[in-house]
Coordinates of C-alpha atoms in Angstrom, one line a residue:
M192 CA 0.0 0.0 0.0
T193 CA 1.3 3.4 -0.9
E194 CA 0.7 6.5 1.1
D195 CA -0.2 10.1 0.0
N196 CA 0.4 12.4 2.9
D197 CA -0.3 9.6 5.3
I198 CA -3.6 8.8 3.4
A199 CA -3.9 5.2 2.2
T200 CA -4.3 5.0 -1.6
V201 CA -5.6 1.4 -1.4
V202 CA -8.5 0.8 1.0
S203 CA -10.6 -2.3 1.6
A204 CA -13.5 -3.7 3.6
G205 CA -14.9 -7.1 3.7
R206 CA -17.0 -9.6 5.6
V207 CA -18.7 -13.0 5.2
I208 CA -22.1 -12.8 3.7
V209 CA -24.7 -15.6 4.4
A210 CA -25.8 -16.2 0.9
R211 CA -24.9 -18.3 -2.1
P212 CA -21.8 -16.9 -3.8
E213 CA -23.6 -16.7 -7.2
V214 CA -26.4 -14.6 -5.8
V215 CA -23.8 -12.1 -4.4
F216 CA -21.8 -12.0 -7.6
E217 CA -24.9 -11.4 -9.7
L218 CA -25.8 -8.3 -7.6
I219 CA -22.3 -6.9 -8.4
A220 CA -22.0 -8.0 -12.0
D221 CA -25.4 -6.6 -13.1
P222 CA -25.0 -2.8 -13.1
T223 CA -28.8 -2.3 -12.7
Q224 CA -28.4 -3.7 -9.2
Q225 CA -25.5 -1.5 -8.1
P226 CA -27.6 1.6 -7.0
R227 CA -29.4 -0.8 -4.6
W228 CA -26.2 -1.5 -2.6
D229 CA -24.0 1.6 -3.2
G230 CA -22.9 2.7 0.2
N231 CA -21.8 6.1 -1.1
D232 CA -25.3 6.9 -2.4
N233 CA -23.6 8.1 -5.6
L234 CA -25.3 5.8 -8.3
A235 CA -28.7 6.6 -9.8
Q236 CA -29.2 4.0 -12.5
A237 CA -27.8 1.8 -15.2
A238 CA -29.6 0.7 -18.3
P239 CA -30.6 -3.0 -18.4
G240 CA -28.6 -5.5 -20.5
Q241 CA -25.1 -4.5 -19.4
R242 CA -24.3 -7.6 -17.2
V243 CA -20.6 -7.9 -17.1
Q244 CA -19.2 -11.0 -18.8
A245 CA -15.5 -10.4 -19.4
V246 CA -12.4 -8.1 -19.2
G247 CA -12.9 -5.4 -21.8
D248 CA -16.6 -4.9 -21.2
V249 CA -17.7 -1.4 -20.6
F250 CA -20.9 -0.6 -18.6
T251 CA -22.4 2.9 -18.3
M252 CA -23.8 4.3 -15.0
T253 CA -25.7 7.5 -14.4
L254 CA -24.7 9.2 -11.2
N255 CA -27.0 11.0 -8.8
N256 CA -25.6 14.3 -10.0
G257 CA -26.6 13.4 -13.6
K258 CA -23.1 12.7 -14.9
I259 CA -22.6 9.6 -16.9
R260 CA -19.6 7.3 -16.2
D261 CA -18.2 4.5 -18.4
N262 CA -16.8 1.7 -16.3
H263 CA -14.0 -0.3 -18.0
V264 CA -13.8 -3.9 -16.7
V265 CA -10.1 -4.7 -16.2
E266 CA -10.3 -7.9 -14.1
Y267 CA -12.9 -10.6 -14.3
E268 CA -13.4 -14.2 -13.2
E269 CA -17.1 -15.4 -13.2
G270 CA -18.3 -15.8 -9.7
R271 CA -15.0 -14.7 -8.1
L272 CA -13.6 -11.3 -9.2
I273 CA -14.7 -8.1 -11.0
A274 CA -12.8 -4.8 -11.2
W275 CA -13.4 -1.7 -13.2
R276 CA -11.9 1.7 -13.9
P277 CA -14.4 4.5 -14.2
S278 CA -14.1 7.3 -16.7
P279 CA -16.2 10.3 -17.9
Q280 CA -18.4 9.1 -20.8
G281 CA -16.3 8.6 -23.8
G282 CA -13.1 9.5 -21.9
R283 CA -10.1 7.7 -20.6
P284 CA -10.0 6.3 -17.1
P285 CA -8.1 8.7 -14.8
G286 CA -6.5 5.8 -12.9
H287 CA -8.7 4.7 -10.0
L288 CA -10.1 1.2 -9.6
W289 CA -13.0 -0.5 -7.9
R290 CA -12.6 -4.2 -7.2
W291 CA -14.9 -6.9 -5.7
E292 CA -13.4 -10.3 -4.7
L293 CA -15.5 -13.3 -3.6
D294 CA -14.1 -16.2 -1.8
P295 CA -16.7 -18.9 -1.2
V296 CA -16.6 -20.4 2.3
D297 CA -19.2 -23.0 1.5
E298 CA -22.4 -23.2 -0.7
N299 CA -24.2 -20.7 1.6
H300 CA -21.4 -18.3 2.8
V301 CA -19.0 -16.1 0.9
R302 CA -16.2 -13.8 2.0
V303 CA -16.5 -10.5 0.1
T304 CA -13.7 -8.0 -0.1
H305 CA -14.3 -4.6 -1.7
T306 CA -11.3 -2.5 -2.6
Y307 CA -10.8 1.1 -3.9
D308 CA -7.3 1.7 -5.3
W309 CA -6.4 5.2 -6.4
T310 CA -2.6 4.7 -6.5
E311 CA -2.5 5.6 -10.2
L312 CA -5.1 8.5 -10.1
T313 CA -3.9 11.3 -12.4
D314 CA -6.9 13.6 -12.3
E315 CA -6.2 16.3 -9.7
S316 CA -9.9 17.2 -9.5
R317 CA -10.7 13.7 -8.1
L318 CA -8.1 13.6 -5.4
E319 CA -10.2 15.1 -2.6
R320 CA -13.0 12.6 -3.2
A321 CA -10.4 9.8 -3.4
R322 CA -8.9 10.7 -0.1
A323 CA -12.4 10.7 1.4
T324 CA -13.1 7.2 0.3
T325 CA -12.3 5.2 3.4
S326 CA -12.7 1.6 4.4
D327 CA -15.8 2.7 6.4
K328 CA -17.4 3.9 3.2
L329 CA -16.5 0.7 1.4
A330 CA -18.0 -1.3 4.4
A331 CA -21.3 0.5 3.9
S332 CA -21.5 -0.9 0.4
V333 CA -20.5 -4.4 1.6
D334 CA -23.2 -4.2 4.3
R335 CA -25.9 -3.1 1.9
L336 CA -24.9 -5.9 -0.5
A337 CA -25.1 -8.4 2.4
E338 CA -28.6 -7.2 3.3
L339 CA -29.8 -7.6 -0.3
A340 CA -28.1 -11.0 -0.8
E341 CA -29.2 -12.4 2.6
A342 CA -32.8 -11.3 1.9
T343 CA -32.8 -13.3 -1.3
R344 CA -31.3 -16.5 0.1
S345 CA -32.9 -19.7 -1.1

């Protein structure tokens, strides 16, 4: 982990969720579901039909402030891992990354780790928000995700 004026540029939060791993992964990989568990209350909506399938996919999200973000998938393993780099619509990613890792404990429990990495962030206008993204804020998303997944247990 690198530091920027004693601020961590890689932060994570995680916990075990009592739900089938595929249920949890589907909530993450389908962008239409993301506003339901976003702990930053930043995401408004995503058009249907953008379910992530592979590295190289790009899904589009509308933020609560009306801005549109393209999210470039850079890591992907079905049921286990998904990471993307957001960018302004049609623009290049400025260097930050959101990652979700799932480690199944058994068929009804999964350890979920959510990471925000802004080590390579080059857009000065985004640094203040990046510094404010702490593990507590990531934990809010993980906790909301857990509530949704645990409510849909079968």
